[in-house]
Coordinates of C-alpha atoms in Angstrom, one line a residue:
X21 CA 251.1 65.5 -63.6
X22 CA 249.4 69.1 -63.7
X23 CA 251.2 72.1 -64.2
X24 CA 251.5 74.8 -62.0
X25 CA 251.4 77.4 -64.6
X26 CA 249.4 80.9 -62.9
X27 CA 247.5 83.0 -65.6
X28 CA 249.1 86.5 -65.4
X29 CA 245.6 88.6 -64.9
X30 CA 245.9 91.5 -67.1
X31 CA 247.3 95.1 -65.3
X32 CA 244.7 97.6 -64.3
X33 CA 245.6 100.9 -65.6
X34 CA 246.4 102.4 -62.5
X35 CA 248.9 99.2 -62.1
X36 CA 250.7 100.1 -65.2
X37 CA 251.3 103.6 -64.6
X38 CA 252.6 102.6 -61.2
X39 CA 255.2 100.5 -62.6
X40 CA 256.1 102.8 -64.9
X41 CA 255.9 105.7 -63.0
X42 CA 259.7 105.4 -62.1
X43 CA 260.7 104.7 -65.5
X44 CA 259.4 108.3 -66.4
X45 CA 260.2 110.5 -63.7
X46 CA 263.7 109.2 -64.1
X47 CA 263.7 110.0 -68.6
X48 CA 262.2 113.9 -67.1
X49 CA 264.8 114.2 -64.6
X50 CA 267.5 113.1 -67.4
X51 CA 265.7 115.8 -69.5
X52 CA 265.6 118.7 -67.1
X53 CA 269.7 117.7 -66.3
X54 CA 270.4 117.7 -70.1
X55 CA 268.6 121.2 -70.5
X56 CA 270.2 122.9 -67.7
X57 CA 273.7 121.1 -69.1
X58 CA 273.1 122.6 -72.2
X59 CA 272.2 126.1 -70.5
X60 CA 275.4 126.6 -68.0
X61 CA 277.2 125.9 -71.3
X62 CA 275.3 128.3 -73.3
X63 CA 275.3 131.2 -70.5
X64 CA 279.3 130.4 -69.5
X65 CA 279.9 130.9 -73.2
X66 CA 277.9 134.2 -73.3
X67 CA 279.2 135.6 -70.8
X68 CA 282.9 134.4 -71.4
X69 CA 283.4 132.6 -68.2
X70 CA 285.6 129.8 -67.9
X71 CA 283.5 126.8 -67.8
X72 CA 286.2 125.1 -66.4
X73 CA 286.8 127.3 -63.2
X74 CA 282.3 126.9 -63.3
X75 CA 281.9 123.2 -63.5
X76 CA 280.2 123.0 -59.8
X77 CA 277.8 126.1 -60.8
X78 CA 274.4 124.5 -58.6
X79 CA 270.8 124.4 -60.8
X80 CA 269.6 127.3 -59.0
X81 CA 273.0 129.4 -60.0
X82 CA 272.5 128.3 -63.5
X83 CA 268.8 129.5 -63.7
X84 CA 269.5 132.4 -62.3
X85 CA 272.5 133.6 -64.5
X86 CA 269.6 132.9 -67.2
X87 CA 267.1 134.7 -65.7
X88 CA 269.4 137.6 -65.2
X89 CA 271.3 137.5 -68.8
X90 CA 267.3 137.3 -70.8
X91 CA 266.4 140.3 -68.8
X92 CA 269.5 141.8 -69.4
X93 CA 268.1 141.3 -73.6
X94 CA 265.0 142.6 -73.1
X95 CA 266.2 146.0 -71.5
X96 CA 268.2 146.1 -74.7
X97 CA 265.6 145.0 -77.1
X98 CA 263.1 147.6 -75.6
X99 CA 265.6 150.5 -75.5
X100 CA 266.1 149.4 -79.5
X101 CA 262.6 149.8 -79.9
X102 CA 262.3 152.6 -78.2
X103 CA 265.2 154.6 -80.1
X104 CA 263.7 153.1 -83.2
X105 CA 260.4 154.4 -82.7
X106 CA 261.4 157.8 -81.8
X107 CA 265.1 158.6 -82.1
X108 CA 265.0 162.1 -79.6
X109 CA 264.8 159.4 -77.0
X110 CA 268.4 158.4 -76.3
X111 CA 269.0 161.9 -76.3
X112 CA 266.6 162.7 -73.6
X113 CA 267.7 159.4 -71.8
X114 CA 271.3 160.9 -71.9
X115 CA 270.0 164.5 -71.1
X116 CA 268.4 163.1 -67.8
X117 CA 271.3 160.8 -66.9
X118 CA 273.7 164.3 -66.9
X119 CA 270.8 166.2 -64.9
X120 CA 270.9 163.0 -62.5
X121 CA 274.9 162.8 -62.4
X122 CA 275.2 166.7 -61.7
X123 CA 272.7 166.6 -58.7
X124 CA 274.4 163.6 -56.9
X125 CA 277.5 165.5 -57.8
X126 CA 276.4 168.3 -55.7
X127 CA 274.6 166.7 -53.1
X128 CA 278.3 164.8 -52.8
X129 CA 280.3 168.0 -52.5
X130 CA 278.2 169.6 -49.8
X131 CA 277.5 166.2 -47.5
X132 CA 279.7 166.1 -44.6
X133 CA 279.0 162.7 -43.6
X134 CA 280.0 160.6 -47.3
X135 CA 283.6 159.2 -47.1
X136 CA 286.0 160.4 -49.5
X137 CA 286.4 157.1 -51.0
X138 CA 283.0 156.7 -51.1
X139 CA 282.4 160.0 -52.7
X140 CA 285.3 159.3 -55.1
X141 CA 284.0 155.6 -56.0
X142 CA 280.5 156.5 -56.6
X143 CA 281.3 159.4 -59.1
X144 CA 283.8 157.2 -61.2
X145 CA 281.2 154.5 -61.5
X146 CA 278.4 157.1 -62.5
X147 CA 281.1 158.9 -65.3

């Protein structure tokens, strides 16, 4: 009575990585969810949101808080170097910012066409 036993033929390499091409896309999708997990919390926590009230935050809002927040410490960590490099900086910086506040000032005061509240909210947020 003969067996019907088949000899497996061994896989081709392009065989194997097409049966475990699944397999790995599905560990680097895991990885990719686990890192932006891992961000939302670390960029809620920064910038004391209520993770709760953010559990639906989307990938792309997550990146972008990211992007936003590390550019947000490298404008600080330059300005730091720059005021630590030459301290008469920050006082021109602040110099400039008055010249820049007084002109819109008066450029406000003598436009006819700029609302009151408009005028009003500008100059409170540039005070």
């Amino acid at each position: 009575m003969p067996e019907d036993f088949e000899v497996e033929k061994p896989k081709s390499a392009s065989e194997i990585r097409k049966s475990t091409k699944p397999i790995m896309e599905k560990r680097r999708r895991a990885r990719i969810n686990d890192s932006l997990n891992q961000l939302k919390a670390l960029i809620l926590e920064t910038l004391r949101k209520d993770s709760s009230r953010h559990s639906k935050l989307e990938k792309a809002d997550i990146l972008e808080l990211t992007v936003k927040h590390l550019r947000s410490l490298h404008r600080l960590h330059i300005s730091a170097a720059l005021c630590a490099a030459d301290p008469g900086v920050l006082g021109r910086y602040r110099a400039g910012y008055s010249e820049c506040v007084n002109e819109v000032t008066r450029f406000l005061s003598t436009s006819e066409g700029v609302h009151a509240a408009v005028r009003t909210r500008l100059l409170a947020h540039l005070a």
